[in-house]
Structure formats: structure tokens, C-alpha cells
Short mmCIF file of C-alpha atoms and ligand atoms in Angstrom, two decimals:
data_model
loop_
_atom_site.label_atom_id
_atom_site.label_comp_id
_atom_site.label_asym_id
_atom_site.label_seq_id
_atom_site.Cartn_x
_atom_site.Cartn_y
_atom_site.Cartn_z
CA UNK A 200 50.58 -4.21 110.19
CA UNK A 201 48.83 -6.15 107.26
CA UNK A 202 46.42 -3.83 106.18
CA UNK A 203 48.35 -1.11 105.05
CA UNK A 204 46.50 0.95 102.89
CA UNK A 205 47.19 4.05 101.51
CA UNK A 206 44.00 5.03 100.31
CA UNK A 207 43.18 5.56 104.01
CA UNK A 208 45.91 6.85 104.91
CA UNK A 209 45.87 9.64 102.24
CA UNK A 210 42.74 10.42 104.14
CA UNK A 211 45.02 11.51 106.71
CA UNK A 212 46.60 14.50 104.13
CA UNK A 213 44.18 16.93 103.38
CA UNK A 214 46.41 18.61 101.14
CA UNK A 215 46.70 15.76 98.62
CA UNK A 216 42.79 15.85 97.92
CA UNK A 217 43.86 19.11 95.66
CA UNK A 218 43.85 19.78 91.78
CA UNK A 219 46.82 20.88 90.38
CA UNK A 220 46.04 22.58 86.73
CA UNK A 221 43.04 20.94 86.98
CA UNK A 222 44.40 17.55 87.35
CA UNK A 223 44.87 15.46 90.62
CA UNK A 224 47.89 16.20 92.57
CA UNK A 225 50.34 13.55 92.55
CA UNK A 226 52.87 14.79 94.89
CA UNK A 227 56.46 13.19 94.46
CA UNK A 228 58.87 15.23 95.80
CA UNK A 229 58.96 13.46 99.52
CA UNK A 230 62.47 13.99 99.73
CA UNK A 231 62.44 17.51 99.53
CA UNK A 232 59.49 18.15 102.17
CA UNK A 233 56.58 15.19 103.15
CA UNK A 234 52.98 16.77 103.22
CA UNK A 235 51.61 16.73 106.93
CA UNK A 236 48.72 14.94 108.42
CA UNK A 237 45.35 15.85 110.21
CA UNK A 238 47.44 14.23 113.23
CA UNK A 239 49.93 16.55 113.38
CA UNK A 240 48.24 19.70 112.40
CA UNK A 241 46.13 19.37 115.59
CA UNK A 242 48.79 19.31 118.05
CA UNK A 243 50.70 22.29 116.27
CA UNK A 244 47.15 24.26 116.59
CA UNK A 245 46.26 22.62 119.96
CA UNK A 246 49.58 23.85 121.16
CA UNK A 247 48.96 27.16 120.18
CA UNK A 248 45.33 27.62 121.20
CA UNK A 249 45.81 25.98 124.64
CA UNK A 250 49.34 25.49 125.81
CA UNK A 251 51.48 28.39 124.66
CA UNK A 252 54.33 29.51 127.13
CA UNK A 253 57.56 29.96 127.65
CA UNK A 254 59.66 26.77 128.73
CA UNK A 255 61.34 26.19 131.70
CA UNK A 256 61.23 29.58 133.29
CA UNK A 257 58.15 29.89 134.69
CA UNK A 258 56.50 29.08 138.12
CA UNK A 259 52.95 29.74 136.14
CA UNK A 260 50.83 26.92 135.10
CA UNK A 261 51.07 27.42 131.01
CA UNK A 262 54.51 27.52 131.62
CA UNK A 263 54.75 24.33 133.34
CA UNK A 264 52.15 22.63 130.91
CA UNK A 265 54.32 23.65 128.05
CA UNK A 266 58.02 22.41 129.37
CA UNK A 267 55.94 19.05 129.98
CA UNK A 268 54.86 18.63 127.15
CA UNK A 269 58.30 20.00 125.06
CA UNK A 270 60.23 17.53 127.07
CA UNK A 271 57.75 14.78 126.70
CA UNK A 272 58.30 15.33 122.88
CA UNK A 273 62.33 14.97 123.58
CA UNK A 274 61.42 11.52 125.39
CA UNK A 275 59.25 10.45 122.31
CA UNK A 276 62.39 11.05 120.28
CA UNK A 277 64.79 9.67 122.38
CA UNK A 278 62.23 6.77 122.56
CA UNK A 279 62.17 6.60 118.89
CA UNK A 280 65.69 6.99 117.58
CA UNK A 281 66.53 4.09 120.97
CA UNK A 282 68.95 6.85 122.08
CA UNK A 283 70.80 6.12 125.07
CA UNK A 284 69.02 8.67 127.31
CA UNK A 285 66.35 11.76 126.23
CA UNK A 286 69.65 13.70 127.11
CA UNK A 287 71.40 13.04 124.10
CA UNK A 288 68.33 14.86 121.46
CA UNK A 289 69.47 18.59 120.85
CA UNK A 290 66.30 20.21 119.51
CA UNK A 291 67.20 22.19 116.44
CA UNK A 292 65.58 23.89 113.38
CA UNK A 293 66.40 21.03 111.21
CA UNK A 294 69.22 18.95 109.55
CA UNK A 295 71.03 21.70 108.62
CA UNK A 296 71.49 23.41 111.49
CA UNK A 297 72.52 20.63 113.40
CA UNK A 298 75.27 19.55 111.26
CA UNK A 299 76.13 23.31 111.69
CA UNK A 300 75.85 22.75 115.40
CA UNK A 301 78.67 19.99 115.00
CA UNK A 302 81.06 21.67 112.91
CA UNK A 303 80.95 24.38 115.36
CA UNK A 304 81.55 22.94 118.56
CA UNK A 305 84.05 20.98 117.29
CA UNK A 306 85.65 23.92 115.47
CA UNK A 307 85.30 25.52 119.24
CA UNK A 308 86.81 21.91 120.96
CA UNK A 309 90.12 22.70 119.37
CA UNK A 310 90.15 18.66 118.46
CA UNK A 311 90.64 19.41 114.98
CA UNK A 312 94.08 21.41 113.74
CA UNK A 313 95.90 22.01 111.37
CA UNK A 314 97.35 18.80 108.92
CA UNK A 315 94.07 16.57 110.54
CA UNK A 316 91.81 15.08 108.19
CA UNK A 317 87.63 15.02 107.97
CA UNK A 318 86.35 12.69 105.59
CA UNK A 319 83.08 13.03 103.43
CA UNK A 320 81.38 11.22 100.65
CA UNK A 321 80.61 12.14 96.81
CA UNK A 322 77.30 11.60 97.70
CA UNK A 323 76.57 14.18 100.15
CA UNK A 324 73.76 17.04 100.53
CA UNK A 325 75.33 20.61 100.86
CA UNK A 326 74.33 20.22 104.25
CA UNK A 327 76.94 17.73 105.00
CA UNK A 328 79.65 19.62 102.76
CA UNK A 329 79.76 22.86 103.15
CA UNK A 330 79.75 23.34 106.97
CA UNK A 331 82.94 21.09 106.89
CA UNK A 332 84.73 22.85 104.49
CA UNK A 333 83.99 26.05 106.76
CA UNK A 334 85.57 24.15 109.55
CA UNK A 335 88.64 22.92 107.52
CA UNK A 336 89.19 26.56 106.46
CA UNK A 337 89.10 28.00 110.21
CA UNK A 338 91.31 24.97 111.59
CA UNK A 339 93.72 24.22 108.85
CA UNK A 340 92.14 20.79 108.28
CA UNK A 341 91.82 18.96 104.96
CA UNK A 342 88.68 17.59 103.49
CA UNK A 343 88.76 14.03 101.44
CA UNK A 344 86.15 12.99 99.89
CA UNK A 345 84.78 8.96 99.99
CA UNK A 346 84.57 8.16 96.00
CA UNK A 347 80.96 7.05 94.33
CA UNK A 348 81.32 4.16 92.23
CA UNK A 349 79.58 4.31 88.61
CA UNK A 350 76.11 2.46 89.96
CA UNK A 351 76.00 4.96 92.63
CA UNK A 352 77.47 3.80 95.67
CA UNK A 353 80.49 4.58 97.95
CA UNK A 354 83.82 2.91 97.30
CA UNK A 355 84.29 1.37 100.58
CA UNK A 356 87.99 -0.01 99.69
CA UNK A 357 88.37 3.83 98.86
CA UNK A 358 87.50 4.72 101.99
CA UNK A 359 89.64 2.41 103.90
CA UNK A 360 92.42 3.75 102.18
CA UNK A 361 91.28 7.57 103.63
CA UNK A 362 91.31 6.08 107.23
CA UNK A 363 94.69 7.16 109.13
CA UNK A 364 95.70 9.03 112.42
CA UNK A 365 94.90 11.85 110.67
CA UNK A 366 91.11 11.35 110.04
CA UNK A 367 89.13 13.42 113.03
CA UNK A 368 85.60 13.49 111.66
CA UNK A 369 83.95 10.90 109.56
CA UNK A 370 80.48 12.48 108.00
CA UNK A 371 78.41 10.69 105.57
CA UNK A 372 74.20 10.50 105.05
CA UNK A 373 72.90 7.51 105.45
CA UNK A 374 70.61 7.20 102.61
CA UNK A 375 71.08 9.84 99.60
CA UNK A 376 68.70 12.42 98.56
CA UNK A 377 69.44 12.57 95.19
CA UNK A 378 70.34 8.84 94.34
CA UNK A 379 68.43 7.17 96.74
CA UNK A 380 71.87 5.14 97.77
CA UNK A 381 71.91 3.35 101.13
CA UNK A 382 75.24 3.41 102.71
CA UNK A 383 76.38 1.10 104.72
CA UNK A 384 76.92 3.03 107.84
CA UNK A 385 77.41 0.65 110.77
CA UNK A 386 80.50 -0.64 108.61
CA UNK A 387 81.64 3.28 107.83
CA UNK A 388 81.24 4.20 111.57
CA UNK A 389 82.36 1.08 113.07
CA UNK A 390 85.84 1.67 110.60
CA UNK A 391 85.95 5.61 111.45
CA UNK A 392 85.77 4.63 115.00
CA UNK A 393 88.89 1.50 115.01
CA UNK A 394 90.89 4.58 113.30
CA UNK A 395 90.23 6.96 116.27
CA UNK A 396 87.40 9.62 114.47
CA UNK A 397 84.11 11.12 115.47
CA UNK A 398 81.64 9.52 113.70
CA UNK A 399 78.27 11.59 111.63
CA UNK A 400 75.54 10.77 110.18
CA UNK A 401 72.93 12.56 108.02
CA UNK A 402 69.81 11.01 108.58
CA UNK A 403 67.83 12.91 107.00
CA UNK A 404 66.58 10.40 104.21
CA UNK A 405 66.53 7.40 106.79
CA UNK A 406 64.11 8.58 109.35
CA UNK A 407 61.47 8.96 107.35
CA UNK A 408 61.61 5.20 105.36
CA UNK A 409 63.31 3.29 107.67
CA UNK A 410 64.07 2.03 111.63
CA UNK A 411 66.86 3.86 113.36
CA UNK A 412 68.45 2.26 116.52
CA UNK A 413 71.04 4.69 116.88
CA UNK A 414 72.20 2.29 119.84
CA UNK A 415 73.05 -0.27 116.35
CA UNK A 416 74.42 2.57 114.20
CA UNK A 417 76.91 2.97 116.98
CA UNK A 418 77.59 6.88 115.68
CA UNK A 419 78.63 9.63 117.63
CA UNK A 420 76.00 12.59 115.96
CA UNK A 421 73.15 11.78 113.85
CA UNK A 422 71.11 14.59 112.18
CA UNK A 423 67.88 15.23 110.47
CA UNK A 424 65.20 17.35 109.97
CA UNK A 425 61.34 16.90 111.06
CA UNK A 426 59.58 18.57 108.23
CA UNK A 427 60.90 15.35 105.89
CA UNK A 428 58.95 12.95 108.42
CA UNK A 429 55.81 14.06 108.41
CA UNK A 430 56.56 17.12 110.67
CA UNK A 431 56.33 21.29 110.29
CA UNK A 432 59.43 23.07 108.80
CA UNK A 433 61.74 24.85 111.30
CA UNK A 434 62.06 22.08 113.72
CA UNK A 435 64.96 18.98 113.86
CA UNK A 436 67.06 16.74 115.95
CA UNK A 437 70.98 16.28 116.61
CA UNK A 438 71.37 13.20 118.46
CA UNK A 439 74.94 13.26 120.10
CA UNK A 440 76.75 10.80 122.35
CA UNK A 441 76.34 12.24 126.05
CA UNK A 442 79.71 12.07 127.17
CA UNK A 443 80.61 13.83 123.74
CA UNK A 444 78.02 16.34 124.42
CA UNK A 445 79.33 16.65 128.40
CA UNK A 446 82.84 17.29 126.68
CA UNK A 447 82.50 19.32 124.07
CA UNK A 448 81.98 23.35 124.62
CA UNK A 449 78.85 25.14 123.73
CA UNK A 450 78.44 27.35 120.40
CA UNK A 451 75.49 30.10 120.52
CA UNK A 452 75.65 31.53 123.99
CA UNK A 453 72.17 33.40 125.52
CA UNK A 454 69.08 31.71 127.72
CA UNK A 455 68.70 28.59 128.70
CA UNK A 456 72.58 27.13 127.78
CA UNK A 457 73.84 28.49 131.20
CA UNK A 458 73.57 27.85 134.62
CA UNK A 459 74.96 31.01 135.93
CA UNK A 460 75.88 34.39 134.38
CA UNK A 461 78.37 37.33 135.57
CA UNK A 462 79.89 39.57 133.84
CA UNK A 463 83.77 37.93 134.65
CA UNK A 464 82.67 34.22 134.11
CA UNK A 465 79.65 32.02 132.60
CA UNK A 466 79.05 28.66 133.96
CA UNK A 467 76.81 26.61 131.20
CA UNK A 468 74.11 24.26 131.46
CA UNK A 469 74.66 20.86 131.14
CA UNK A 470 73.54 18.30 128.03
CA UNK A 471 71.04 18.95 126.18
CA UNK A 472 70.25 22.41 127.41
CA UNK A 473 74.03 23.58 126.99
CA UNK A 474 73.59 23.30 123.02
CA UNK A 475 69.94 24.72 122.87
CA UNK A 476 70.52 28.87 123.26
CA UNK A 477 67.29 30.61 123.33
CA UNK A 478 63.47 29.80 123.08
CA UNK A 479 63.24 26.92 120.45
CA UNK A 480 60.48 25.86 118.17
CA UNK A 481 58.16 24.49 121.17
CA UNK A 482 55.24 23.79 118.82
CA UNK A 483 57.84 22.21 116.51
CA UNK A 484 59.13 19.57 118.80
CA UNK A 485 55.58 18.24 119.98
CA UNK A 486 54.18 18.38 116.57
CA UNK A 487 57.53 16.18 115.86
CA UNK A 488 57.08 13.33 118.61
CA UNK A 489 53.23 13.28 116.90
CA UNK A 490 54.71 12.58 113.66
CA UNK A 491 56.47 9.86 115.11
CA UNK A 492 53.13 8.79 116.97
CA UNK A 493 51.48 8.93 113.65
CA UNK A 494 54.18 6.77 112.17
CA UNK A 495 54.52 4.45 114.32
CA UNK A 496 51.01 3.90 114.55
CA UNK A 497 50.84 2.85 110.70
CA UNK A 498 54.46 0.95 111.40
CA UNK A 499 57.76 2.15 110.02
CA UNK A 500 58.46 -1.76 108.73
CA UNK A 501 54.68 -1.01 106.86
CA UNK A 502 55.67 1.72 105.53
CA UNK A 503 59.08 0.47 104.38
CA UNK A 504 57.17 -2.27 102.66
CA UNK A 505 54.82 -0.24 100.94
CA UNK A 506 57.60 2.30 99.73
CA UNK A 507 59.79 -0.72 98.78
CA UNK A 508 56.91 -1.74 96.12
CA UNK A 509 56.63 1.52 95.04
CA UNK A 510 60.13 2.38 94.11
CA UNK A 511 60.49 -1.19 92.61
CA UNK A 512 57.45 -0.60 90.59
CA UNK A 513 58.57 2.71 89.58
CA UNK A 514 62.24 1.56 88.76
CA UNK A 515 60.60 -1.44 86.50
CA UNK A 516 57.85 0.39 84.43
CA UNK A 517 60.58 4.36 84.03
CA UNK A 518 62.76 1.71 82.32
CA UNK A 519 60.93 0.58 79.26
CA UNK A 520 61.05 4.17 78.76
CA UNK A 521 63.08 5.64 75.63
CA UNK A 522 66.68 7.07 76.36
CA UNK A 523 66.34 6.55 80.04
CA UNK A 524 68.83 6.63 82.26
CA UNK A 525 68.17 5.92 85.64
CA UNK A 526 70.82 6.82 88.21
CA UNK A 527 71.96 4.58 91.77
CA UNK A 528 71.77 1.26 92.09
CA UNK A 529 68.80 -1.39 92.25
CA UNK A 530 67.61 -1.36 95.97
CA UNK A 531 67.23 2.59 96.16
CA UNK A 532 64.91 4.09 99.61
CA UNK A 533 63.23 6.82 99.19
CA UNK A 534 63.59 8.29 95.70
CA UNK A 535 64.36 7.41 91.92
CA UNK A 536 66.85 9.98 89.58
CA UNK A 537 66.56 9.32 86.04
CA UNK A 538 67.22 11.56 82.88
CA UNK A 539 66.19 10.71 79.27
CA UNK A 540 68.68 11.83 76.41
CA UNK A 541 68.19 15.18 74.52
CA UNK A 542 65.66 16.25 77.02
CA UNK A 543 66.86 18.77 80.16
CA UNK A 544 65.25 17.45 83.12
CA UNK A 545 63.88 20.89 84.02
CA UNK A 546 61.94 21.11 80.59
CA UNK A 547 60.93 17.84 81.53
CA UNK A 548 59.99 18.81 85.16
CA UNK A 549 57.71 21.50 83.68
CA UNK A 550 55.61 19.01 81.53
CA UNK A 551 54.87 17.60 84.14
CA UNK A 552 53.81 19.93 86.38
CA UNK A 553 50.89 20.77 84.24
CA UNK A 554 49.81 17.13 84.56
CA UNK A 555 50.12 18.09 88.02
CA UNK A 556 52.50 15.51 88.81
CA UNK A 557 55.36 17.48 91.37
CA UNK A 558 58.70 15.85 90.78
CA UNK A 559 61.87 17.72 91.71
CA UNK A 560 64.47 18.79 88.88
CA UNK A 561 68.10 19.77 89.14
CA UNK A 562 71.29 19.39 91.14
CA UNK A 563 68.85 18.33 94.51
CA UNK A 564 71.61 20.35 96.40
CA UNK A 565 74.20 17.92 95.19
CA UNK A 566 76.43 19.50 93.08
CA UNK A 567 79.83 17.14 93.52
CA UNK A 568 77.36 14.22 93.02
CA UNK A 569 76.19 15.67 89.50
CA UNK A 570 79.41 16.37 88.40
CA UNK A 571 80.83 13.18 89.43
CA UNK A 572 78.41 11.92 86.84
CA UNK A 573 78.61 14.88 84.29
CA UNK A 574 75.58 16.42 84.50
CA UNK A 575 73.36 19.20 85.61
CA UNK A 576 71.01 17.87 87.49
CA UNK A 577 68.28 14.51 86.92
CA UNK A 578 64.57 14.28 87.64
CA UNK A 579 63.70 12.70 90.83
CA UNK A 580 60.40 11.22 92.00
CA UNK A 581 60.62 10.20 95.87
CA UNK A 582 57.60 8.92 97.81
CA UNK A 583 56.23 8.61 101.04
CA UNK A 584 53.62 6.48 102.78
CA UNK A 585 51.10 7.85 101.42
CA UNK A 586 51.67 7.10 97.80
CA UNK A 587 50.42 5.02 95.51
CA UNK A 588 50.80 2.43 92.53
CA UNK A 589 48.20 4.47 90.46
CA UNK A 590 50.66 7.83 90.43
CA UNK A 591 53.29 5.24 89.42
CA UNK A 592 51.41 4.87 86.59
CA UNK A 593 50.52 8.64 85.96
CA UNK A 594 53.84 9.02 86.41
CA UNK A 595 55.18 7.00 83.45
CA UNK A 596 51.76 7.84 81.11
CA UNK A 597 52.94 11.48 81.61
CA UNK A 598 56.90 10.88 81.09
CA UNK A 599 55.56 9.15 77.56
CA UNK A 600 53.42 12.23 76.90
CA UNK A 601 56.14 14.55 77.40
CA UNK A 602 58.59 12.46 75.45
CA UNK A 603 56.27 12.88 72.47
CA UNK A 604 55.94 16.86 73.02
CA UNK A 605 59.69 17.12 73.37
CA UNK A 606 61.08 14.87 70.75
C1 PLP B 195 66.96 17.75 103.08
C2 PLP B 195 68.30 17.22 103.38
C3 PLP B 195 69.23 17.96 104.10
C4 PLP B 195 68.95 19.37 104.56
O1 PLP B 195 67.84 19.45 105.37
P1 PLP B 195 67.23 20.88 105.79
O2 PLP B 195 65.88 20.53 106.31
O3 PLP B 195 67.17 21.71 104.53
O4 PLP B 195 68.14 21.46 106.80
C5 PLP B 195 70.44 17.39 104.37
N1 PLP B 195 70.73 16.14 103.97
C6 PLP B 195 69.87 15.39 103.28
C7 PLP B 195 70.25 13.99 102.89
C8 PLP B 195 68.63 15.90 102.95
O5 PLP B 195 67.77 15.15 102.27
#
């Protein structure tokens, strides 16, 4: 689309016409939660005020409205991500959970013992660490960790090296929170897979800035979470490859995962419904194939265009800046991490609130990462399609501000 223009659709957001401290609202902290738009906030209250049932249990006509529509919205996604079949989307309640939802049936699969290897990067969320490390303690497993270069980036001879008969699970996010890294992740899974391990990826900063054919990534499990696309909170996907998902056994037992219960033997349900135990966030997953609507109405390759400018704009004019450091390399998605010497980001962060510009401080659930690079945390603004060159420039006009007040 040629006529991308943000002014319209910030139109769409009514929650970015607010004052913040009595100034304007520049909202940069995309990659910790997107705003949502008129769009979406329909269907959630549309959903609510004309469709509410149960799924898939009842004969009565809300009932049947509202498992249409629910799987519908798994068809969007499937549609979306170009999954192999609707099949393979596990609803979930977001990024987290679903990488949960991995470790656990895998834990359960007994694929993974004692003396085998999963393999992570220094770049991952918490998300993507700690659920592994919960695994490797329950199975006897080790963990080893993909190094990041200085600019920012995986070591990808490193990582070759890691590969052996050992390695089981291969886990890494596709484009970093904090740093705004892109990894290369048809070359990490397409590796993983030659040495015999399940590959996973953390999408959760590529779905909202970029096209996923998960039929390209060629990945086993891909994760992420709706609320960072444009979506409510409390709703997310796990892809997984269906004869993966046929294989491996459930993890939360209760409705829906089962086809038939007595008390001396359970027979469960078969892919998707086998992994989704209970009533799930129904309004969630149709307000999440409308974010996708919405998106792909605008374009994702518009949008990645648009956010491309912005992040180059934002790189160029936050380094004339004194005693900046900014952190990742050159062609970041998503978001920009920079500290300035002698200042703590989070006295920083504060500063700016009261200009009302919302930028996220600290370790951005990425402790390793910090460490790696011996520090506490950075600043990090991260945008979204509805940003704009004009709260570049607020941006940097209230970084110099603060620089004067705290030096
Ligand atoms: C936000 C995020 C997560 C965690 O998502 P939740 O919605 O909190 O479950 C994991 N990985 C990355 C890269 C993220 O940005």
C-alpha cells in the first residue's frame, strides 16, 4: 500500500489521543504491549454483547455461533502464519505459556534424558529461558547457551560448534526484545534440524513487524503472544508441527483435551484440542484474527516500511547524542536500546515520563543479555505502526533536556 499514513491510522487508537502530564502521549514501549484499535475493541465487545457461549458443547444456537466464530479465528491464524493446516494453532494465553506448553509436553514425551542437550541463545526473553532450565532440571538435561557477539548478534560459528547428537531442543526468538537483533532463523532451524533437534521459535517480536511463513521458517513450534500485535492481553498462539502435535502427549488434563473419560483410562482428543484443557479466552482469539484483519488491511510489508524509517531515523538523530551508547547492530526491527554514560537509564526513564514520552527502562526481562554486556538494564524505545517521525523528534528534544537536568 502507498499511502501509508500514520496520522490516519492513529485515528484508529483512541488511546493515543491522551495527555500524559499534560503533554501528548508519545507511546514507545511497543515491545512490551501495542495499544489496540477501534477494530478490535468492537469485536471483543461485539463478542460479548451478542455471541457469548460456551464452545463446542452445546446443541444451542449461541453455542454454535460462538465455536464458529472461535474456530474461524484459528483459520484466520492458520491463514496468517501459512501454517500447514488450522490444526497446527494451539490457542493459548500468550507467548509465555506456550513455550511453557512445549517444555512440558516434551518434559512428559520422555524425548529428552539425562546427558541430552537443549540449546538457547544470550539473547533470549525469560520466557524462552527459564521454562527450559525447569525442563533440564526434571530430565537431567544440560542447557548451552548460543553466544552474542559484541554488536549484538548470535555467534553462528558458536553455535555450530553446540550442534551434536546430543542437542534435543533448539529454542531461540526470532527478533530480540531488548536489542532489536534479527536472527537468522531459517539457517538456525534448518542446522538444528540436519543435527536431529526439535526446532523453537519465539516469535513474539516478529509477528507484529514482519511476514511469517512458518511453511519458510521450516520450525517445529513457534510462539507468541496477541496482546504485542495489536490484540487484548491473555490470549496467544503455539503453532506446532501436526505430526509433532499427533505424537507428543498432552500436559493440563480437564474439558475439551479428551475424547472419552473413565475412571481406569482417558482417551484424549486429537490436535489442537488435545493441548487446549478447559474453556479458553474465546473473546481473545476472535479479537486476535481481527488484529490480523486490521493488519493486513494496512499491509504488514507497509508497516515494515514505515517502522524501518522510523528506527533508522531514530538510530541516526539518538546518536549525535552525548555519551550514547546504543546497543545491537544497524538493521534492528522493532526497538532501539541505548544508555548514555553517568546517567541510570531508570532516572532517565523518569524524565521522560513527565514529557510524557513512555519508553521502557531496565533489564526488559533479559537478564543474561545485560550481563553479557555489563550492565543493568538500557532504555528502549520500540514502535509500532502507528508511530511517527514527529515523536522521533520529541524523543531526542527530550533525551537533550534530560541530559542537561542530569549532568
Ligand atoms: C513479550 C515477550 C515474551 C513474553 O510474552 P508474554 O506475553 O509476557 O507471555 C517472550 N519473548 C519475547 C521476545 C517477548 O518480547
Amino acid at each position: 500500500m502507498s499511502d501509508f499514513d500514520p496520522a490516519r491510522i492513529r485515528d484508529d487508537f483512541p488511546i493515543l489521543g491522551q495527555e500524559v502530564h499534560g503533554k501528548p502521549l508519545v507511546y514507545l514501549d511497543n515491545a512490551a504491549t501495542t495499544q489496540k484499535p477501534e477494530q478490535v475493541l468492537k469485536v471483543s465487545q461485539e463478542y460479548y454483547s451478542s455471541l457469548n457461549a460456551n464452545i463446542h458443547r452445546g446443541v444451542h444456537h449461541l453455542s454454535q455461533l460462538a465455536t464458529a466464530a472461535h474456530e474461524d479465528a484459528r483459520r484466520t491464524v492458520a491463514t496468517h502464519l501459512n501454517a500447514h493446516r488450522p490444526e497446527e494453532i494451539i490457542f493459548t494465553s500468550g507467548t509465555t505459556d506456550s513455550i511453557n506448553l512445549v517444555t512440558n509436553i516434551l518434559s512428559r514425551s520422555g524425548k529428552i534424558s539425562s546427558g541430552d542437550e537443549i540449546i538457547i541463545s544470550g539473547l533470549e526473553h525469560h520466557s524462552n529461558t527459564v521454562p527450559w532450565q525447569m525442563l533440564c532440571e526434571q530430565v537431567g538435561a544440560q542447557l548451552r547457551i548460543i553466544p552474542v557477539l559484541e554488536n549484538g548478534t548470535l555467534d553462528l560459528d558458536a553455535f555450530e560448534n553446540l550442534l551434536s547428537s546430543k542437542t534435543k531442543v533448539v529454542s531461540v526468538n526470532h527478533v530480540s526484545n531488548a536489542f532489536g537483533t534479527v536472527n537468522n532463523v531459517i539457517h538456525i532451524c534448518s542446522q538444528a534440524k540436519a543435527a536431529g533437534a526439535i526446532t523453537v521459535i519465539d516469535g513474539a517480536q516478529s509477528i507484529p513487524h514482519q511476514v511469517i511463513d512458518l511453511q519458510l521458517l521450516d520450525c517445529d513450534f513457534y510462539a507468541f503472544s496477541g496482546h504485542k500485535v495489536y490484540a487484548p492481553t491473555g490470549v496467544g498462539i503455539l503453532y506446532g508441527r501436526y505430526d509433532l502435535l499427533a505424537e507428543l502427549p498432552p500436559w493440563r488434563g480437564g474439558g475439551e483435551m479428551i475424547k472419552e473419560v473413565t475412571f481406569d483410562h482417558t482417551t484424549y482428543n486429537d490436535p489442537p484440542y488435545k493441548y487446549e484443557a478447559g474453556t479458553p479466552n474465546i473473546e481473545g482469539g476472535i479479537a486476535l484474527a481481527a488484529a490480523f484483519d486490521y493488519v493486513n488491511n494496512i499491509g504488514i510489508n507497509a508497516i515494515n516500511a514505515h517502522e524501518t524509517r522510523l528506527i533508522q531515523y531514530a538510530s541516526e538523530s539518538l546518536s549525535t547524542l552525548p555519551g550514547i551508547t546504543l546497543y545491537g547492530p544497524e538493521n534492528r526491527v522493532g526497538a532501539i536500546s541505548f544508555n548514555f554514560d553517568g546517567v541510570h537509564h531508570f532516572d532517565m526513564g523518569t524524565l521522560l515520563d513527565q514529557m510524557g514520552l513512555a519508553l521502557r527502562t531496565g533489564h526488559h526481562c533479559c537478564q543474561p543479555l545485560m550481563a553479557r554486556f555489563g550492565i543493568t538494564g538500557t532504555l528502549r524505545a520500540s514502535f509500532a505502526a502507528y508511530n511517527t517521525i514527529e515523536e522521533i523528534d520529541l524523543l531526542t528534544a527530550g533525551l537533550n533536556r534530560a541530559l542537561d537536568m542530569l549532568r
